[in-house]
Coordinates of N, CA and C in Angstrom, one line a residue:
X1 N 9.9 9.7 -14.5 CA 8.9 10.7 -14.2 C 8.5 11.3 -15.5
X2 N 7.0 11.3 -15.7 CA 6.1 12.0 -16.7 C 6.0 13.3 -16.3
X3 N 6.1 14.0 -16.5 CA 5.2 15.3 -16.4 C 4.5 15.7 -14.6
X4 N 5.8 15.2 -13.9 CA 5.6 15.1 -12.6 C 4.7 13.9 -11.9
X5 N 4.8 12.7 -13.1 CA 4.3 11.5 -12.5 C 4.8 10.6 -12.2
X6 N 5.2 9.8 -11.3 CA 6.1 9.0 -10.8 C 5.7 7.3 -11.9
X7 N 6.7 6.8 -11.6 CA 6.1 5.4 -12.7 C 6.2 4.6 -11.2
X8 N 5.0 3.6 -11.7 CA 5.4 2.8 -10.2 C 5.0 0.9 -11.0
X9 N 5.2 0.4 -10.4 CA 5.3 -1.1 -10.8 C 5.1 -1.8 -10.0
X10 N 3.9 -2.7 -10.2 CA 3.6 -3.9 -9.4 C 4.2 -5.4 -9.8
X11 N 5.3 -5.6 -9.0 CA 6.4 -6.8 -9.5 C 6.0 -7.9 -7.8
X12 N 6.8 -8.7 -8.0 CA 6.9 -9.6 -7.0 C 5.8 -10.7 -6.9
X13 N 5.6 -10.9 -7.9 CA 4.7 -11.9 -8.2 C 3.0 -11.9 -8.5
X14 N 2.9 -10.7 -8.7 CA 1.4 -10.1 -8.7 C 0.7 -11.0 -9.1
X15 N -0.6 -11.6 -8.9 CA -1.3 -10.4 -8.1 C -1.3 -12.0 -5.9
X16 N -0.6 -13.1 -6.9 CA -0.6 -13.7 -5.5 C 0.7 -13.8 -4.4
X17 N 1.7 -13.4 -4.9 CA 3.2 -13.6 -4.3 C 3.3 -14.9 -4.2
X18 N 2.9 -15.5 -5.1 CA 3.5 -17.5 -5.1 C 4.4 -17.7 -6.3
X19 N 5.4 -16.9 -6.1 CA 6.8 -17.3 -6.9 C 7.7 -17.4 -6.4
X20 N 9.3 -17.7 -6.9 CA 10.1 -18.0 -6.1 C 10.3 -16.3 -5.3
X21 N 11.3 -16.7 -4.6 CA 12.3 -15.0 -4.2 C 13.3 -14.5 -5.3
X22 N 13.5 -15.1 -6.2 CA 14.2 -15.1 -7.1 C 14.0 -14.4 -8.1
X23 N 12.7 -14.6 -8.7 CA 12.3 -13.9 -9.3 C 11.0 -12.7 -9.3
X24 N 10.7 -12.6 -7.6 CA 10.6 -11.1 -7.2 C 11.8 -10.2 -7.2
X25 N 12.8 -10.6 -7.2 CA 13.9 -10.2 -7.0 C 14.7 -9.6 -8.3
X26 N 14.4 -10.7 -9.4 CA 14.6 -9.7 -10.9 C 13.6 -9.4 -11.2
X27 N 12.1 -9.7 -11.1 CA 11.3 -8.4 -11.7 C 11.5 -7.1 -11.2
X28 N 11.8 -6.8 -9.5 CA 11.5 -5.3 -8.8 C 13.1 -4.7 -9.3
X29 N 14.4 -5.6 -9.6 CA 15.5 -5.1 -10.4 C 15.0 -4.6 -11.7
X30 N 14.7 -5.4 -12.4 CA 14.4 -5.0 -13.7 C 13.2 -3.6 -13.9
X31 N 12.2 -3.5 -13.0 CA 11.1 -2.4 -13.1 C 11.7 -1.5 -12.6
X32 N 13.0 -1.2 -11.7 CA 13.6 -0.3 -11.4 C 14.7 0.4 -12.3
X33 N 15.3 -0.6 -13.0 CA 16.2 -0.4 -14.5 C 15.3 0.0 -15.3
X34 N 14.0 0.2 -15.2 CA 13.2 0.5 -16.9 C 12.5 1.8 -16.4
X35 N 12.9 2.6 -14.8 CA 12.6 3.5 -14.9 C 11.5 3.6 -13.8
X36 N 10.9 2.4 -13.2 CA 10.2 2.6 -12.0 C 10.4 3.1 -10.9
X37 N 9.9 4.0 -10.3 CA 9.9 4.8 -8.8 C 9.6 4.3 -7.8
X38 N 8.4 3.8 -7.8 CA 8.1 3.0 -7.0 C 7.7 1.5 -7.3
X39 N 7.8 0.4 -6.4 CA 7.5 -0.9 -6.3 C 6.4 -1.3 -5.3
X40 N 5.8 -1.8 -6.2 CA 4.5 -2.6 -5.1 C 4.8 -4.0 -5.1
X41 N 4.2 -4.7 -4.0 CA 4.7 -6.1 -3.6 C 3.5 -7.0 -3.0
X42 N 3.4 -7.8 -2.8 CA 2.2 -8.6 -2.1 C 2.9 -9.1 -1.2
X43 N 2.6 -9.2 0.0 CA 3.2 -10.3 1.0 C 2.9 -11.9 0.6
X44 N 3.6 -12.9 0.5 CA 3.3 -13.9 0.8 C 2.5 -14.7 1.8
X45 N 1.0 -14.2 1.3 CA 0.0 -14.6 2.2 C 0.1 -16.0 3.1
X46 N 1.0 -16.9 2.2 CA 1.0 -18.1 2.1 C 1.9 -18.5 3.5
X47 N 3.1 -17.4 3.4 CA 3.8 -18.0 4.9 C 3.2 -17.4 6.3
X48 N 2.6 -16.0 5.6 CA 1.7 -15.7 6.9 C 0.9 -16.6 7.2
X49 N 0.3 -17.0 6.8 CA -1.1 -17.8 7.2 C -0.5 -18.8 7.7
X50 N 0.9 -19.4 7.5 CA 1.1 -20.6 8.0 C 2.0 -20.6 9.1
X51 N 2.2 -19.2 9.4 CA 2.8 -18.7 10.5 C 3.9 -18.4 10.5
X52 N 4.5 -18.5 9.1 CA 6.3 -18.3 8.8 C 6.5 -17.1 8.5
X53 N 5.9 -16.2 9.4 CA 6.6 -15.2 9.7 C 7.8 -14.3 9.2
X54 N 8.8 -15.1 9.9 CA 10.0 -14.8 9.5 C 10.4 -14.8 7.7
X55 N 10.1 -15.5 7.4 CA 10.3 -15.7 6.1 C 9.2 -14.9 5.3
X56 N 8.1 -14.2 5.8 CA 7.5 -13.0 4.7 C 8.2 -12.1 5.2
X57 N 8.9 -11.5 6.1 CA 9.9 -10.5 6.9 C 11.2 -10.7 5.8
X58 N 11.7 -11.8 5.6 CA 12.8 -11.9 5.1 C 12.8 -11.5 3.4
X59 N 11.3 -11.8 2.8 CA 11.6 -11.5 1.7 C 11.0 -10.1 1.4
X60 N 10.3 -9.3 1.9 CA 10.5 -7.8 2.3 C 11.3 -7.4 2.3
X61 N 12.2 -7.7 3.2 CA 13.6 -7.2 3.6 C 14.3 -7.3 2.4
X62 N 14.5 -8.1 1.7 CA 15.1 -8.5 0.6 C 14.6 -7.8 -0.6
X63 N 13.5 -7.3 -0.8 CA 12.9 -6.4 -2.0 C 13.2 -5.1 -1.6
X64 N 13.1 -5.2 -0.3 CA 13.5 -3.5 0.1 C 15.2 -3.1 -0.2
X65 N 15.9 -4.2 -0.2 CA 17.4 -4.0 -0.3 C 17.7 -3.4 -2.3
X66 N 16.5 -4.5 -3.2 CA 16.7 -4.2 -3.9 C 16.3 -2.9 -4.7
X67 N 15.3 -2.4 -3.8 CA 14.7 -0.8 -4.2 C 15.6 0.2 -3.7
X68 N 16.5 0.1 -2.2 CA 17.2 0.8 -2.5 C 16.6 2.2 -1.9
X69 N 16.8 3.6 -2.5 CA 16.0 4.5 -2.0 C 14.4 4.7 -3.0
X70 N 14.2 4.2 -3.4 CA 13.1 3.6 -4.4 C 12.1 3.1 -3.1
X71 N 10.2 3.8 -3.4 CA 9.0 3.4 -2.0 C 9.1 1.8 -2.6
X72 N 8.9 1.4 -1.6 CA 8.3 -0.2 -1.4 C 7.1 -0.1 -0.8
X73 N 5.9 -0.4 -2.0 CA 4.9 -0.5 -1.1 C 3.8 -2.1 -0.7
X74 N 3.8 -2.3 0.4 CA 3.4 -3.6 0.7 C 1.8 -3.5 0.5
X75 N 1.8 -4.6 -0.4 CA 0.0 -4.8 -0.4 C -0.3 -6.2 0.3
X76 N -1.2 -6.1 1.5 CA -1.8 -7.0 2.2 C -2.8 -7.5 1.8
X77 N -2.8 -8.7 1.6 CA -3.9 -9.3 1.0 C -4.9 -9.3 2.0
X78 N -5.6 -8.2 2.6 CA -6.3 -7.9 3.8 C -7.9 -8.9 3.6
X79 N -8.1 -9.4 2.5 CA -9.8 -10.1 2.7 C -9.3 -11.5 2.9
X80 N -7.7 -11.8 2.1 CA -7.1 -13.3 3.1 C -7.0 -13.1 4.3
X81 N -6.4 -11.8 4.9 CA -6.1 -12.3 6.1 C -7.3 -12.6 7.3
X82 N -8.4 -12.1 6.6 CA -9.4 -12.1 7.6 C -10.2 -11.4 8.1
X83 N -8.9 -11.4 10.0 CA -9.0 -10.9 11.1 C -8.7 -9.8 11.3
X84 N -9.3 -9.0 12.2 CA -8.6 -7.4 12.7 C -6.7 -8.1 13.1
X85 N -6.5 -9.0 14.0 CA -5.2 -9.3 14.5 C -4.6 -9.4 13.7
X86 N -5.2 -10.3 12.3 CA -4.1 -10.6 11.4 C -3.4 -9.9 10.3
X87 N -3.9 -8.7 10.3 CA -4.1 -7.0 9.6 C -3.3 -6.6 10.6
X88 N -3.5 -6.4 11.6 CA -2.3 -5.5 12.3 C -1.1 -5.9 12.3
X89 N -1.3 -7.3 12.8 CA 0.2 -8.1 12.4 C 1.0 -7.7 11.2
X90 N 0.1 -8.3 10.4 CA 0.8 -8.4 8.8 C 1.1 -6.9 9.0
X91 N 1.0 -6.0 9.1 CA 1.1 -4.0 8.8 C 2.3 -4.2 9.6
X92 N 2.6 -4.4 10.8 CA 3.3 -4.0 11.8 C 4.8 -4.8 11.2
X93 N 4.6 -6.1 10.8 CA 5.5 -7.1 10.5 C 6.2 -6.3 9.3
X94 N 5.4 -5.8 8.5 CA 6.0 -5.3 6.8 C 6.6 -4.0 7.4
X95 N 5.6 -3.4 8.2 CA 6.6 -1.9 8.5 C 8.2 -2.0 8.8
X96 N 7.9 -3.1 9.7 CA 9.3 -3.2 10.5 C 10.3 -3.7 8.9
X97 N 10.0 -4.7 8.6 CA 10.5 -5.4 7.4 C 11.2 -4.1 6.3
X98 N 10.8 -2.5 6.5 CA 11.1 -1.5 5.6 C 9.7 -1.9 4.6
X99 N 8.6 -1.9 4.0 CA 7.5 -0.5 3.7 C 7.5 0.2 3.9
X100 N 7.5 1.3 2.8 CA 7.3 3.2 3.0 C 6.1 2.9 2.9
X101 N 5.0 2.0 2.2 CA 3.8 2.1 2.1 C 3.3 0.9 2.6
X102 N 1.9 0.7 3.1 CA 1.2 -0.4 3.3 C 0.0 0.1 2.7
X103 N -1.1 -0.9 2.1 CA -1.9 -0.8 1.0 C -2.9 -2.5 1.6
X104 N -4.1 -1.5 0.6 CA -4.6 -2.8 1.3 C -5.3 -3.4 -0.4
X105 N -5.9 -4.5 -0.3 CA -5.6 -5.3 -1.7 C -7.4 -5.0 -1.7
X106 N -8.3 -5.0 -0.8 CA -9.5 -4.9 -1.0 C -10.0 -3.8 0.0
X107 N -10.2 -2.6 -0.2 CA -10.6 -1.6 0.8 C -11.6 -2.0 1.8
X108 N -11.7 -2.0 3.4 CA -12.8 -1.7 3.6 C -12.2 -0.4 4.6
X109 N -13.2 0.2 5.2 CA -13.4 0.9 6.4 C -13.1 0.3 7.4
X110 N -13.1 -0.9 7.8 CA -12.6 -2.0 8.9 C -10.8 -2.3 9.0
X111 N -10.4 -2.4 7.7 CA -9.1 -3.0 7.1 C -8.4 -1.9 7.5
X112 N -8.9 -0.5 6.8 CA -8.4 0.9 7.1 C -7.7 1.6 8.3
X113 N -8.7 1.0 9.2 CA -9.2 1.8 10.7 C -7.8 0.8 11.0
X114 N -7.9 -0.3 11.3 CA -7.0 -1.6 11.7 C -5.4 -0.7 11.3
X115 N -5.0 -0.8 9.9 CA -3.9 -0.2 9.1 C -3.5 1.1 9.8
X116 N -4.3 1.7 9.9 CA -4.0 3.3 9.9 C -3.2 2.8 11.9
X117 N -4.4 2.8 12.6 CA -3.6 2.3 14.4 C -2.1 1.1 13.9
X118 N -2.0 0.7 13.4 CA -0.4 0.2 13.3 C 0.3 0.9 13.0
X119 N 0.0 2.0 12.1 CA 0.4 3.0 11.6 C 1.4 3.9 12.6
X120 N -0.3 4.5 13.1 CA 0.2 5.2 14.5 C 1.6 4.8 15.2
X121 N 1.2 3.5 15.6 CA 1.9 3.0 16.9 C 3.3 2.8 16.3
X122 N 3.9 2.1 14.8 CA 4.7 2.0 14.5 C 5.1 3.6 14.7
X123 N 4.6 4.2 14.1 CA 5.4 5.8 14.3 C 5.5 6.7 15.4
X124 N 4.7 6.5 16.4 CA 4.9 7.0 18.1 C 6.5 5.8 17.8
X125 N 6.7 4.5 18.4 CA 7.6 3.5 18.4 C 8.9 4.4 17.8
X126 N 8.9 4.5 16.7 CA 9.8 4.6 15.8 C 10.3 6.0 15.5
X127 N 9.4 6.9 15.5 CA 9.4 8.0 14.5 C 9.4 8.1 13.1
X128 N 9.1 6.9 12.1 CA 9.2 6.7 11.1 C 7.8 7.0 10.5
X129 N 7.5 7.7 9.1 CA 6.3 7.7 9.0 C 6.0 6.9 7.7
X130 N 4.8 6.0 7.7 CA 4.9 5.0 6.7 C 3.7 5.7 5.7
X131 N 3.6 5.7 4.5 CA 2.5 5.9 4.0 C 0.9 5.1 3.9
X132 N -0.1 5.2 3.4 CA -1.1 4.0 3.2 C -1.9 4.8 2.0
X133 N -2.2 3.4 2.0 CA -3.1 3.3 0.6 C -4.1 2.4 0.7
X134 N -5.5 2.9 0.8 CA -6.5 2.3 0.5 C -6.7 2.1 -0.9
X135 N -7.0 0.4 -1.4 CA -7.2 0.3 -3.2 C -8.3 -1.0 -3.0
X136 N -8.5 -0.6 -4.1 CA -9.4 -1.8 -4.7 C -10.9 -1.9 -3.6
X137 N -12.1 -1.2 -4.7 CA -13.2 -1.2 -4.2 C -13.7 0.3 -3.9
X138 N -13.2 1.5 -4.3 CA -13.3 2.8 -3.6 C -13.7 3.1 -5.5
X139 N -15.2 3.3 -5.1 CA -15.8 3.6 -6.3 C -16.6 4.9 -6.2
X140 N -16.8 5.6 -5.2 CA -17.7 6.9 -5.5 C -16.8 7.8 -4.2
X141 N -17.3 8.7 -4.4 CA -16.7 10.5 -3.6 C -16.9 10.0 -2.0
X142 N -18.0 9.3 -2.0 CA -18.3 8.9 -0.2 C -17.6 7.8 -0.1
X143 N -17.1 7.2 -0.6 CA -16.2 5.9 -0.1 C -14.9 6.6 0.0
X144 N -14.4 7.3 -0.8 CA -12.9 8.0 -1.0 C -12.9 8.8 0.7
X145 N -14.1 10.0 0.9 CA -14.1 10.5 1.9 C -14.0 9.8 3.3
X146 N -14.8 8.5 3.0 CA -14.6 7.8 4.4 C -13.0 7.2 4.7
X147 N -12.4 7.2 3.8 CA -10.8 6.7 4.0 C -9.8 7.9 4.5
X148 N -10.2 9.4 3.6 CA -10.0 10.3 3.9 C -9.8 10.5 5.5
X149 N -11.1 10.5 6.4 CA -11.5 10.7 7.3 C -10.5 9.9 8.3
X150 N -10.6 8.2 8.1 CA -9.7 7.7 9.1 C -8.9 7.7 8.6
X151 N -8.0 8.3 7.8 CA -6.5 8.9 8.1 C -6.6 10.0 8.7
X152 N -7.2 11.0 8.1 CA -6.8 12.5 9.5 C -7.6 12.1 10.9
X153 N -8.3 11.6 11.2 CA -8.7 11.3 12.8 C -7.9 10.3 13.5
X154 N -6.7 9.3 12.9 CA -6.0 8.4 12.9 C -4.9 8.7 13.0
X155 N -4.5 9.3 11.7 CA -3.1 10.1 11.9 C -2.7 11.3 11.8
X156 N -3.8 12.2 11.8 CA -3.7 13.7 11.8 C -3.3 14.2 10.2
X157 N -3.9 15.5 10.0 CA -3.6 16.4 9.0 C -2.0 16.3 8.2
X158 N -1.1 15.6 9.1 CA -0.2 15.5 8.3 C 0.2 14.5 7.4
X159 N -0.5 13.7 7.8 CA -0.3 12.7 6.6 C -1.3 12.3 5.3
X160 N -2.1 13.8 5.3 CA -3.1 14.0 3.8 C -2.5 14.5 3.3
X161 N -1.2 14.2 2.8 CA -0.6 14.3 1.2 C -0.2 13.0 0.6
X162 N 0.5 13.2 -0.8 CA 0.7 12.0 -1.9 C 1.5 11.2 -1.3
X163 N 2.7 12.0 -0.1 CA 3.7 11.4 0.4 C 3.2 10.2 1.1
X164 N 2.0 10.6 2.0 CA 2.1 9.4 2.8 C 0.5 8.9 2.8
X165 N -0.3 9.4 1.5 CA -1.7 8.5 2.0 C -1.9 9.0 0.0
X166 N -3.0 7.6 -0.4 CA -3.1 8.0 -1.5 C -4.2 7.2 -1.7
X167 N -5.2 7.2 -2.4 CA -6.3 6.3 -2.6 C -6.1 5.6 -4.3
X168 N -6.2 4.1 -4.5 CA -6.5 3.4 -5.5 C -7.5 3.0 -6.1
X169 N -8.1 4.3 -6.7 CA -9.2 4.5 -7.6 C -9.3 5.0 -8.8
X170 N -8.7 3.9 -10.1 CA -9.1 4.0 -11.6 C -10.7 5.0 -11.8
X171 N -11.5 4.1 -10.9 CA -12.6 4.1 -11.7 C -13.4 5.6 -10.6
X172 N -13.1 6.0 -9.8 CA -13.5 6.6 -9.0 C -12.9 8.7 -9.9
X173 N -11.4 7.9 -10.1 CA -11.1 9.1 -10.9 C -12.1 9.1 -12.5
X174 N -12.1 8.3 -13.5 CA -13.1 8.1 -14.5 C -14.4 9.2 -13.7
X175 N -15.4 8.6 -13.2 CA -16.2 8.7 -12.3 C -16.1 10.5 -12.5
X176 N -15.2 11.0 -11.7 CA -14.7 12.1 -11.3 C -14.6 13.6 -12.9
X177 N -13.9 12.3 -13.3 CA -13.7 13.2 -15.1 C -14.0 13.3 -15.6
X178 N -15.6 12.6 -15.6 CA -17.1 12.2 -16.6 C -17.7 13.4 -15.7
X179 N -17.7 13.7 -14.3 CA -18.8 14.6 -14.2 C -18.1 16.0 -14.3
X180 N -17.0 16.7 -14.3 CA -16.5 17.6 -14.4 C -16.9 17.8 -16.2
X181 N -16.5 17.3 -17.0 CA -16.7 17.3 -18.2 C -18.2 17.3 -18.8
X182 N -18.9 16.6 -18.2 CA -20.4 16.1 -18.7 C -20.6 15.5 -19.2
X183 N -19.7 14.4 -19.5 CA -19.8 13.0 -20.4 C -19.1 12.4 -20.3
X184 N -19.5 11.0 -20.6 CA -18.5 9.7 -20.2 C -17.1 9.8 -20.5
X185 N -15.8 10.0 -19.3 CA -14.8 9.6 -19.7 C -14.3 8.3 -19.3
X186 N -13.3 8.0 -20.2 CA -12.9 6.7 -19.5 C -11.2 6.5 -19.8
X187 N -10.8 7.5 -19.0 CA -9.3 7.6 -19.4 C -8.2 7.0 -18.2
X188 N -8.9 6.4 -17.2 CA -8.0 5.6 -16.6 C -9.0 4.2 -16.7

């Protein structure tokens, strides 16, 4: 931790999860020995899609063992999967698997809406509250707001904080620091 910033690491094969389990397994060890907080992960789109299930379950499970009390956050390759079904599945499947986060690899408003109701249901189900993260593609104050929105109409007021909702926008923050200041920054 920086200056109250958490360090977080995208290990597990980034950016496709087509490596062994083996070595998701020493990079999310090793990013967590060098000081990582959190870990991000991609599901193995590859066994989803082909229906093996079990086996993207298994190696979740298995990255979550090695985080430990350390967030695991799952990024769904949400424009491979498609379908609204195949979005809620994949969310529902990783929650259970242990995700504190689910994240989506290409934002839309569609992907979101989908995420956030698994969300729900896992946490009515469970009591557990997962976080989310809309990333990639959230470029201006109106696109941040629209994500904004279906989390608190989705999951209420309590889950607009860092704990459990966060938006993945480099360029949106830039954006943000250029107009506060009056001139081009470009510090993320």
């Amino acid at each position: 931790e920086v200056d109250g910033v958490n360090i977080a690491c995208v290990s597990g094969g980034f950016p496709s999860s087509q490596t062994f389990i083996e070595v998701k397994v020493a990079e999310t060890a090793l990013a967590i020995a060098d000081g990582a907080y959190e870990i991000d992960i991609v599901i193995s789109i590859g066994k989803f899609l082909s229906g093996d299930y079990e086996g993207m379950c298994e190696e979740i499970q298995e990255l979550k063992e090695v985080c430990k009390e350390h967030h695991l956050k799952v990024i769904l390759e949400t424009g491979a999967l498609k379908s609204a079904s195949n979005i809620k599945k994949a969310s529902i499947l990783s929650m259970y698997s242990g995700a504190d986060f689910i994240k989506t690899s290409t934002a839309t408003p569609e992907a979101a809406y989908v995420m956030c109701e698994a969300i729900k249901e896992y946490y009515q189900k469970t009591g557990n509250k997962i976080g989310f993260k809309p990333a990639g593609g959230i470029n201006t104050v109106n696109d941040a707001i629209i994500y904004y929105t279906i989390v608190k109409e989705l999951l209420g007021e309590e889950w607009l904080d860092n704990q459990l909702f966060r938006l993945g926008t480099s360029r949106l923050a830039n954006l943000l620091l250029s107009d506060i200041k009056g001139e081009e920054i470009k510090f993320f």
